Amino acid sequence: MKIVVVGGGPAGLYFSILMKQARPDAQIQLYERNRADDTFGWGVVFSDETLGGFQEADPATFEAITQAFRYWSDIHTYVNGELVTSTGHGFCGMSRKRLLQIFQERCTELGVEMQFETEIPNLSAFADADLIVAADGINSFIRETHADVFKPHLDWRRCKFAWFGTDLELSAFTFIFKDTGFGLFQVHAYPFDDGLSTFIVECREEVWLAAGLDRMDEEESARWCENLFAEWLDGHKLLTNRSLWRTFPTVSNECWHHDNIVIIGDAAHTAHFSIGSGTKLAMEDAMALVDAFRREGVSDVEKALTSYQEARYVDSIKIQKAAQTSLVWFENSARYLAQDPITFQFNLMTRSKRITYDNLELRDPELVAKTRRRFMELNGDTPGPDGEPRVPMFSPFRLREMEMDNRVVVSPMCQYSAEDGLVGDWHLVHLGSRAIGGAGLVITEMTDVSPEGRITPSCAGLWNDEHTAAWKRIVDFCHTTSQARIGVQLAHAGRKGSVFHPWTGDDQPLTEGAWTCVAPSALPFQPDWPVPKEMDRADMDKVLADFVSATGRAEQAGFDLIELHMAHGYLLSSFLSPLSNQRRDDYGDSLEKRMRFPLEVFEAVRAAWPQDKPLAVRISATDWLRDEGMTAADSVVVARALRDRGCDLIDVSTAGNDPRSQPVYGRMYQVPFAERIKYEVEMPVMAVGAILGADHVNTILAAGRADLCALARPHLADPYLTLHAAQRYDWTLQSLPGPYLAGRNS
Ligand SMILES: Cc1cc2nc3c(=O)[nH]c(=O)nc-3n(C[C@H](O)[C@H](O)[C@H](O)COP(=O)(O)OP(=O)(O)OC[C@H]3O[C@@H](n4cnc5c(N)ncnc54)[C@H](O)[C@@H]3O)c2cc1C
Ligand SMILES: Cc1cc2nc3c(=O)[nH]c(=O)nc-3n(C[C@H](O)[C@H](O)[C@H](O)COP(=O)(O)O)c2cc1C
């Protein structure tokens, strides 16, 4: 078998080592355009967890690598003039040059034919190769040559960064956040060899331009950064080695192979350096590719490459996602400078969501204890009965005169179990048990203000006296048996109405008893759905009056809070998005005009709702269609307009307005949208979406990324989620019902 490897970085070299061992008879030729000792960059860093697989894959290189390691477990963060240390992390680092030397030596030993200073301009010389491994890095020419098959996506990010070295030997992973007249500069630095550390300087592109770094050469910018970080460098120098300012591209490809060509390492996917995974990913690709040949044999190369992608793709996406979350955190880090250093450090440690509250408590209980104390102080909270600060989820929260026992919210969930809008025993048990379950606030399902405002014929409503009485029974039950507050989500389904419910008709339009839906524009939600009626002023007045009337009934029923549903493509949400609102009158076109009707409804409801009771709004912060439709920036404008009109809380969801939306799901995936509103609009926000339990709730709250957390599906699985968390964290809930007290410590 003849194998050609283009690129002598970690991916190409490590693949060659492993493949030569798996197939000693294979001829492996590796081409690298640089000289053998021409390594750019400084140290590479690995975490504890990374190393396991490498030992098994090739014990010889593993031993040589680990001998070259320096180990450390602390993370020092310098922010706002203070140093905060977190411990228990377990990292190791080594010189990138040494790593490549080890790989090159091993390749020589095994008989890999390496040719340095050989630039490969195209693949025409390798027609006889059985396999071509494109390990040619971030700017892979092979990937670009076959872009039609690989379908690469390059997302050029907002920061500039340069890899420097320094002759200062640091004792820990070190982050430095230095605010300047130009904006924030941040450093990611770590030791890797005797008397040497990596020192990456990063800032937003506009900050870099303002500082004039675009006009400096490599040496000048090194001296400029040396000066900026002089107090930390302590007289030491910043060293250069092609330390040019770069923009990070997040590279991804839909497909990783074409005929007998496969892309691996940075050519296939990049991961931001802030989680130190580029080299690790490259080496793991190499292992997985060789494993695929072990599994499938070498007679059918395409089959092995398909098997490689199948086995590796999801894992690599997971790491890329964590890296991307971390990257976005650093792009926006200036917003966290307002946080106190302890909260900032907690936030930094949990930024990629791979480390959470519980996990950090195992690594560094002291930092978590300090964070809890700080959370208590910042929220004007009091210690628990044991004199210790409460776990953040059990911190009380207040909106107007509504006081919540804790910060867990049962997110609205349609039950499709009402008759003519009338809720019954199902709703009593469903909502009642979640109130008893300890949540601070329970929000009802989408409750419609008129019959034609329902999604399905079995949706809940609040448009007649019978409805009011039925809801009052549930509200009274929650109030008398628990400390939970109960809110009603008032809504109108708009063009998404008149459908079957999910488990009988798969959300498709009704075939019998259908009604005409109204919408901002005569555009159906799905192309084959009935066209809705474009609302005229009379329709708007009717909807407005229905919302006001439902508000009066909500007050009569005794609800503590109203949440207006302006999310998920229902009527008010469909006014906000330009994809569903294509009006050219005063209620469409610009965002300002698209907001007009939802704001009219908000103002009318606010006026009808008692002043001492809070009014929240749920929005879809993005349509998840890149720059089309509602964007995160638009949601900031909407939230500000609502806040200015007396909105107390924004419940930040996403999507639902366009079937083409492509949400990027993942744990706590909507938190960044909530956080942006919290910091840019400076108002309370509620995060929702794949917040999978108490650990996530505490992670989000302690990092100061949201004020409340709403959980939907986890509450379907466990109505007593908060009570269980109270047991887990050894906390006595005020809301523990008397009849359940005896079970507290069982
Ligand atoms: C300047 C720089 C410094 C870095 N420093 C560090 C660091 O200190 N620590 C760290 O953890 N990560 C560092 N990284 C990131 C890290 O190198 C990558 O994530 C990792 O090396 C990916 O491995 P790879 O083998 O896929 O790609 P690379 O390491 O980029 O290797 C690709 C190789 O292909 C060669 N090549 C490309 N085209 C051709 C061609 N046509 N013909 C022949 N050869 C070709 C290139 O010269 C290169 O050596 C650095 C990246 C850069 C760009
Ligand atoms: C069965 C079900 C019904 C839902 N009904 C509503 C609803 O009536 N109103 C609403 O705003 N969101 C509704 N949602 C969305 C949830 O409130 C929540 O935003 C979403 O499920 C993400 O949270 P989770 O990951 O905790 O489930 C519903 C979700 C589920 C699973």
mmCIF file with all atom_site columns, C-alpha atoms in Angstrom, residues 527-629:
data_model
loop_
_atom_site.group_PDB
_atom_site.id
_atom_site.type_symbol
_atom_site.label_atom_id
_atom_site.label_alt_id
_atom_site.label_comp_id
_atom_site.label_asym_id
_atom_site.label_entity_id
_atom_site.label_seq_id
_atom_site.pdbx_PDB_ins_code
_atom_site.Cartn_x
_atom_site.Cartn_y
_atom_site.Cartn_z
_atom_site.occupancy
_atom_site.B_iso_or_equiv
_atom_site.pdbx_formal_charge
_atom_site.auth_seq_id
_atom_site.auth_comp_id
_atom_site.auth_asym_id
_atom_site.auth_atom_id
_atom_site.pdbx_PDB_model_num
ATOM 1   C CA . PRO A 1 527 ? -45.735 26.227 2.208  1.00 0.00 ? 527 PRO A CA 1
ATOM 2   C CA . ASP A 1 528 ? -48.581 23.670 2.126  1.00 0.00 ? 528 ASP A CA 1
ATOM 3   C CA . TRP A 1 529 ? -50.492 25.114 5.099  1.00 0.00 ? 529 TRP A CA 1
ATOM 4   C CA . PRO A 1 530 ? -53.597 27.316 4.700  1.00 0.00 ? 530 PRO A CA 1
ATOM 5   C CA . VAL A 1 531 ? -52.767 30.963 4.054  1.00 0.00 ? 531 VAL A CA 1
ATOM 6   C CA . PRO A 1 532 ? -53.593 33.114 7.105  1.00 0.00 ? 532 PRO A CA 1
ATOM 7   C CA . LYS A 1 533 ? -55.546 36.343 6.908  1.00 0.00 ? 533 LYS A CA 1
ATOM 8   C CA . GLU A 1 534 ? -53.376 39.463 6.974  1.00 0.00 ? 534 GLU A CA 1
ATOM 9   C CA . MET A 1 535 ? -54.547 41.423 10.003 1.00 0.00 ? 535 MET A CA 1
ATOM 10  C CA . ASP A 1 536 ? -56.227 44.766 9.528  1.00 0.00 ? 536 ASP A CA 1
ATOM 11  C CA . ARG A 1 537 ? -56.670 47.327 12.278 1.00 0.00 ? 537 ARG A CA 1
ATOM 12  C CA . ALA A 1 538 ? -59.978 45.792 13.379 1.00 0.00 ? 538 ALA A CA 1
ATOM 13  C CA . ASP A 1 539 ? -58.274 42.411 13.835 1.00 0.00 ? 539 ASP A CA 1
ATOM 14  C CA . MET A 1 540 ? -55.551 44.095 15.869 1.00 0.00 ? 540 MET A CA 1
ATOM 15  C CA . ASP A 1 541 ? -58.089 45.831 18.066 1.00 0.00 ? 541 ASP A CA 1
ATOM 16  C CA . LYS A 1 542 ? -59.858 42.525 18.679 1.00 0.00 ? 542 LYS A CA 1
ATOM 17  C CA . VAL A 1 543 ? -56.608 40.745 19.668 1.00 0.00 ? 543 VAL A CA 1
ATOM 18  C CA . LEU A 1 544 ? -55.607 43.674 21.861 1.00 0.00 ? 544 LEU A CA 1
ATOM 19  C CA . ALA A 1 545 ? -58.960 43.611 23.632 1.00 0.00 ? 545 ALA A CA 1
ATOM 20  C CA . ASP A 1 546 ? -58.699 39.833 24.107 1.00 0.00 ? 546 ASP A CA 1
ATOM 21  C CA . PHE A 1 547 ? -55.303 40.199 25.778 1.00 0.00 ? 547 PHE A CA 1
ATOM 22  C CA . VAL A 1 548 ? -56.625 42.929 28.078 1.00 0.00 ? 548 VAL A CA 1
ATOM 23  C CA . SER A 1 549 ? -59.651 40.885 28.971 1.00 0.00 ? 549 SER A CA 1
ATOM 24  C CA . ALA A 1 550 ? -57.513 37.784 29.703 1.00 0.00 ? 550 ALA A CA 1
ATOM 25  C CA . THR A 1 551 ? -55.330 39.976 31.901 1.00 0.00 ? 551 THR A CA 1
ATOM 26  C CA . GLY A 1 552 ? -58.347 40.914 34.014 1.00 0.00 ? 552 GLY A CA 1
ATOM 27  C CA . ARG A 1 553 ? -59.263 37.249 34.310 1.00 0.00 ? 553 ARG A CA 1
ATOM 28  C CA . ALA A 1 554 ? -55.686 36.346 35.270 1.00 0.00 ? 554 ALA A CA 1
ATOM 29  C CA . GLU A 1 555 ? -55.958 38.831 38.106 1.00 0.00 ? 555 GLU A CA 1
ATOM 30  C CA . GLN A 1 556 ? -59.323 37.362 39.178 1.00 0.00 ? 556 GLN A CA 1
ATOM 31  C CA . ALA A 1 557 ? -57.819 33.869 39.134 1.00 0.00 ? 557 ALA A CA 1
ATOM 32  C CA . GLY A 1 558 ? -55.069 35.094 41.450 1.00 0.00 ? 558 GLY A CA 1
ATOM 33  C CA . PHE A 1 559 ? -51.999 34.567 39.246 1.00 0.00 ? 559 PHE A CA 1
ATOM 34  C CA . ASP A 1 560 ? -48.786 36.131 40.550 1.00 0.00 ? 560 ASP A CA 1
ATOM 35  C CA . LEU A 1 561 ? -47.230 36.904 37.184 1.00 0.00 ? 561 LEU A CA 1
ATOM 36  C CA . ILE A 1 562 ? -48.135 37.156 33.529 1.00 0.00 ? 562 ILE A CA 1
ATOM 37  C CA . GLU A 1 563 ? -45.722 36.090 30.851 1.00 0.00 ? 563 GLU A CA 1
ATOM 38  C CA . LEU A 1 564 ? -46.614 37.389 27.398 1.00 0.00 ? 564 LEU A CA 1
ATOM 39  C CA . HIS A 1 565 ? -45.708 34.897 24.698 1.00 0.00 ? 565 HIS A CA 1
ATOM 40  C CA . MET A 1 566 ? -43.745 36.726 22.011 1.00 0.00 ? 566 MET A CA 1
ATOM 41  C CA . ALA A 1 567 ? -41.716 33.657 21.013 1.00 0.00 ? 567 ALA A CA 1
ATOM 42  C CA . HIS A 1 568 ? -41.748 30.541 18.830 1.00 0.00 ? 568 HIS A CA 1
ATOM 43  C CA . GLY A 1 569 ? -43.539 32.056 15.835 1.00 0.00 ? 569 GLY A CA 1
ATOM 44  C CA . TYR A 1 570 ? -46.906 32.624 17.499 1.00 0.00 ? 570 TYR A CA 1
ATOM 45  C CA . LEU A 1 571 ? -48.786 35.811 16.709 1.00 0.00 ? 571 LEU A CA 1
ATOM 46  C CA . LEU A 1 572 ? -46.725 38.443 18.545 1.00 0.00 ? 572 LEU A CA 1
ATOM 47  C CA . SER A 1 573 ? -43.449 36.738 17.668 1.00 0.00 ? 573 SER A CA 1
ATOM 48  C CA . SER A 1 574 ? -44.449 36.598 14.002 1.00 0.00 ? 574 SER A CA 1
ATOM 49  C CA . PHE A 1 575 ? -44.838 40.389 14.050 1.00 0.00 ? 575 PHE A CA 1
ATOM 50  C CA . LEU A 1 576 ? -41.226 40.755 15.252 1.00 0.00 ? 576 LEU A CA 1
ATOM 51  C CA . SER A 1 577 ? -39.488 38.653 12.603 1.00 0.00 ? 577 SER A CA 1
ATOM 52  C CA . PRO A 1 578 ? -39.075 40.058 9.081  1.00 0.00 ? 578 PRO A CA 1
ATOM 53  C CA . LEU A 1 579 ? -39.512 36.514 7.737  1.00 0.00 ? 579 LEU A CA 1
ATOM 54  C CA . SER A 1 580 ? -43.150 36.404 8.814  1.00 0.00 ? 580 SER A CA 1
ATOM 55  C CA . ASN A 1 581 ? -43.924 40.126 8.859  1.00 0.00 ? 581 ASN A CA 1
ATOM 56  C CA . GLN A 1 582 ? -43.650 41.621 5.398  1.00 0.00 ? 582 GLN A CA 1
ATOM 57  C CA . ARG A 1 583 ? -46.108 44.443 5.897  1.00 0.00 ? 583 ARG A CA 1
ATOM 58  C CA . ARG A 1 584 ? -45.343 47.826 4.419  1.00 0.00 ? 584 ARG A CA 1
ATOM 59  C CA . ASP A 1 585 ? -47.578 49.846 6.744  1.00 0.00 ? 585 ASP A CA 1
ATOM 60  C CA . ASP A 1 586 ? -46.837 51.164 10.248 1.00 0.00 ? 586 ASP A CA 1
ATOM 61  C CA . TYR A 1 587 ? -46.626 47.599 11.613 1.00 0.00 ? 587 TYR A CA 1
ATOM 62  C CA . GLY A 1 588 ? -43.977 46.152 9.321  1.00 0.00 ? 588 GLY A CA 1
ATOM 63  C CA . ASP A 1 589 ? -40.701 46.770 7.520  1.00 0.00 ? 589 ASP A CA 1
ATOM 64  C CA . SER A 1 590 ? -38.203 48.202 10.043 1.00 0.00 ? 590 SER A CA 1
ATOM 65  C CA . LEU A 1 591 ? -37.722 46.526 13.418 1.00 0.00 ? 591 LEU A CA 1
ATOM 66  C CA . GLU A 1 592 ? -39.178 49.607 15.057 1.00 0.00 ? 592 GLU A CA 1
ATOM 67  C CA . LYS A 1 593 ? -42.390 49.146 13.088 1.00 0.00 ? 593 LYS A CA 1
ATOM 68  C CA . ARG A 1 594 ? -42.446 45.368 13.487 1.00 0.00 ? 594 ARG A CA 1
ATOM 69  C CA . MET A 1 595 ? -42.324 45.857 17.253 1.00 0.00 ? 595 MET A CA 1
ATOM 70  C CA . ARG A 1 596 ? -45.226 48.302 17.246 1.00 0.00 ? 596 ARG A CA 1
ATOM 71  C CA . PHE A 1 597 ? -48.147 45.879 17.638 1.00 0.00 ? 597 PHE A CA 1
ATOM 72  C CA . PRO A 1 598 ? -46.433 43.593 20.211 1.00 0.00 ? 598 PRO A CA 1
ATOM 73  C CA . LEU A 1 599 ? -45.544 46.727 22.195 1.00 0.00 ? 599 LEU A CA 1
ATOM 74  C CA . GLU A 1 600 ? -49.135 47.990 21.983 1.00 0.00 ? 600 GLU A CA 1
ATOM 75  C CA . VAL A 1 601 ? -50.258 44.666 23.454 1.00 0.00 ? 601 VAL A CA 1
ATOM 76  C CA . PHE A 1 602 ? -47.577 44.869 26.115 1.00 0.00 ? 602 PHE A CA 1
ATOM 77  C CA . GLU A 1 603 ? -48.579 48.395 27.129 1.00 0.00 ? 603 GLU A CA 1
ATOM 78  C CA . ALA A 1 604 ? -52.269 47.508 27.267 1.00 0.00 ? 604 ALA A CA 1
ATOM 79  C CA . VAL A 1 605 ? -51.595 44.437 29.415 1.00 0.00 ? 605 VAL A CA 1
ATOM 80  C CA . ARG A 1 606 ? -49.234 46.370 31.670 1.00 0.00 ? 606 ARG A CA 1
ATOM 81  C CA . ALA A 1 607 ? -51.916 49.010 32.201 1.00 0.00 ? 607 ALA A CA 1
ATOM 82  C CA . ALA A 1 608 ? -54.536 46.365 33.046 1.00 0.00 ? 608 ALA A CA 1
ATOM 83  C CA . TRP A 1 609 ? -52.286 44.299 35.333 1.00 0.00 ? 609 TRP A CA 1
ATOM 84  C CA . PRO A 1 610 ? -51.795 45.433 38.958 1.00 0.00 ? 610 PRO A CA 1
ATOM 85  C CA . GLN A 1 611 ? -48.705 47.570 39.460 1.00 0.00 ? 611 GLN A CA 1
ATOM 86  C CA . ASP A 1 612 ? -47.365 45.342 42.210 1.00 0.00 ? 612 ASP A CA 1
ATOM 87  C CA . LYS A 1 613 ? -47.404 42.254 39.972 1.00 0.00 ? 613 LYS A CA 1
ATOM 88  C CA . PRO A 1 614 ? -44.616 41.506 37.518 1.00 0.00 ? 614 PRO A CA 1
ATOM 89  C CA . LEU A 1 615 ? -45.021 41.205 33.773 1.00 0.00 ? 615 LEU A CA 1
ATOM 90  C CA . ALA A 1 616 ? -42.536 39.043 31.870 1.00 0.00 ? 616 ALA A CA 1
ATOM 91  C CA . VAL A 1 617 ? -42.117 38.446 28.145 1.00 0.00 ? 617 VAL A CA 1
ATOM 92  C CA . ARG A 1 618 ? -40.797 35.379 26.371 1.00 0.00 ? 618 ARG A CA 1
ATOM 93  C CA . ILE A 1 619 ? -39.005 36.110 23.112 1.00 0.00 ? 619 ILE A CA 1
ATOM 94  C CA . SER A 1 620 ? -37.266 34.078 20.442 1.00 0.00 ? 620 SER A CA 1
ATOM 95  C CA . ALA A 1 621 ? -33.929 35.841 20.412 1.00 0.00 ? 621 ALA A CA 1
ATOM 96  C CA . THR A 1 622 ? -32.963 34.493 17.002 1.00 0.00 ? 622 THR A CA 1
ATOM 97  C CA . ASP A 1 623 ? -34.501 32.695 14.053 1.00 0.00 ? 623 ASP A CA 1
ATOM 98  C CA . TRP A 1 624 ? -31.207 30.747 13.762 1.00 0.00 ? 624 TRP A CA 1
ATOM 99  C CA . LEU A 1 625 ? -30.830 31.551 10.083 1.00 0.00 ? 625 LEU A CA 1
ATOM 100 C CA . ARG A 1 626 ? -27.478 33.336 10.221 1.00 0.00 ? 626 ARG A CA 1
ATOM 101 C CA . ASP A 1 627 ? -28.256 36.976 9.336  1.00 0.00 ? 627 ASP A CA 1
ATOM 102 C CA . GLU A 1 628 ? -31.768 36.339 8.051  1.00 0.00 ? 628 GLU A CA 1
ATOM 103 C CA . GLY A 1 629 ? -34.798 36.980 10.227 1.00 0.00 ? 629 GLY A CA 1
#
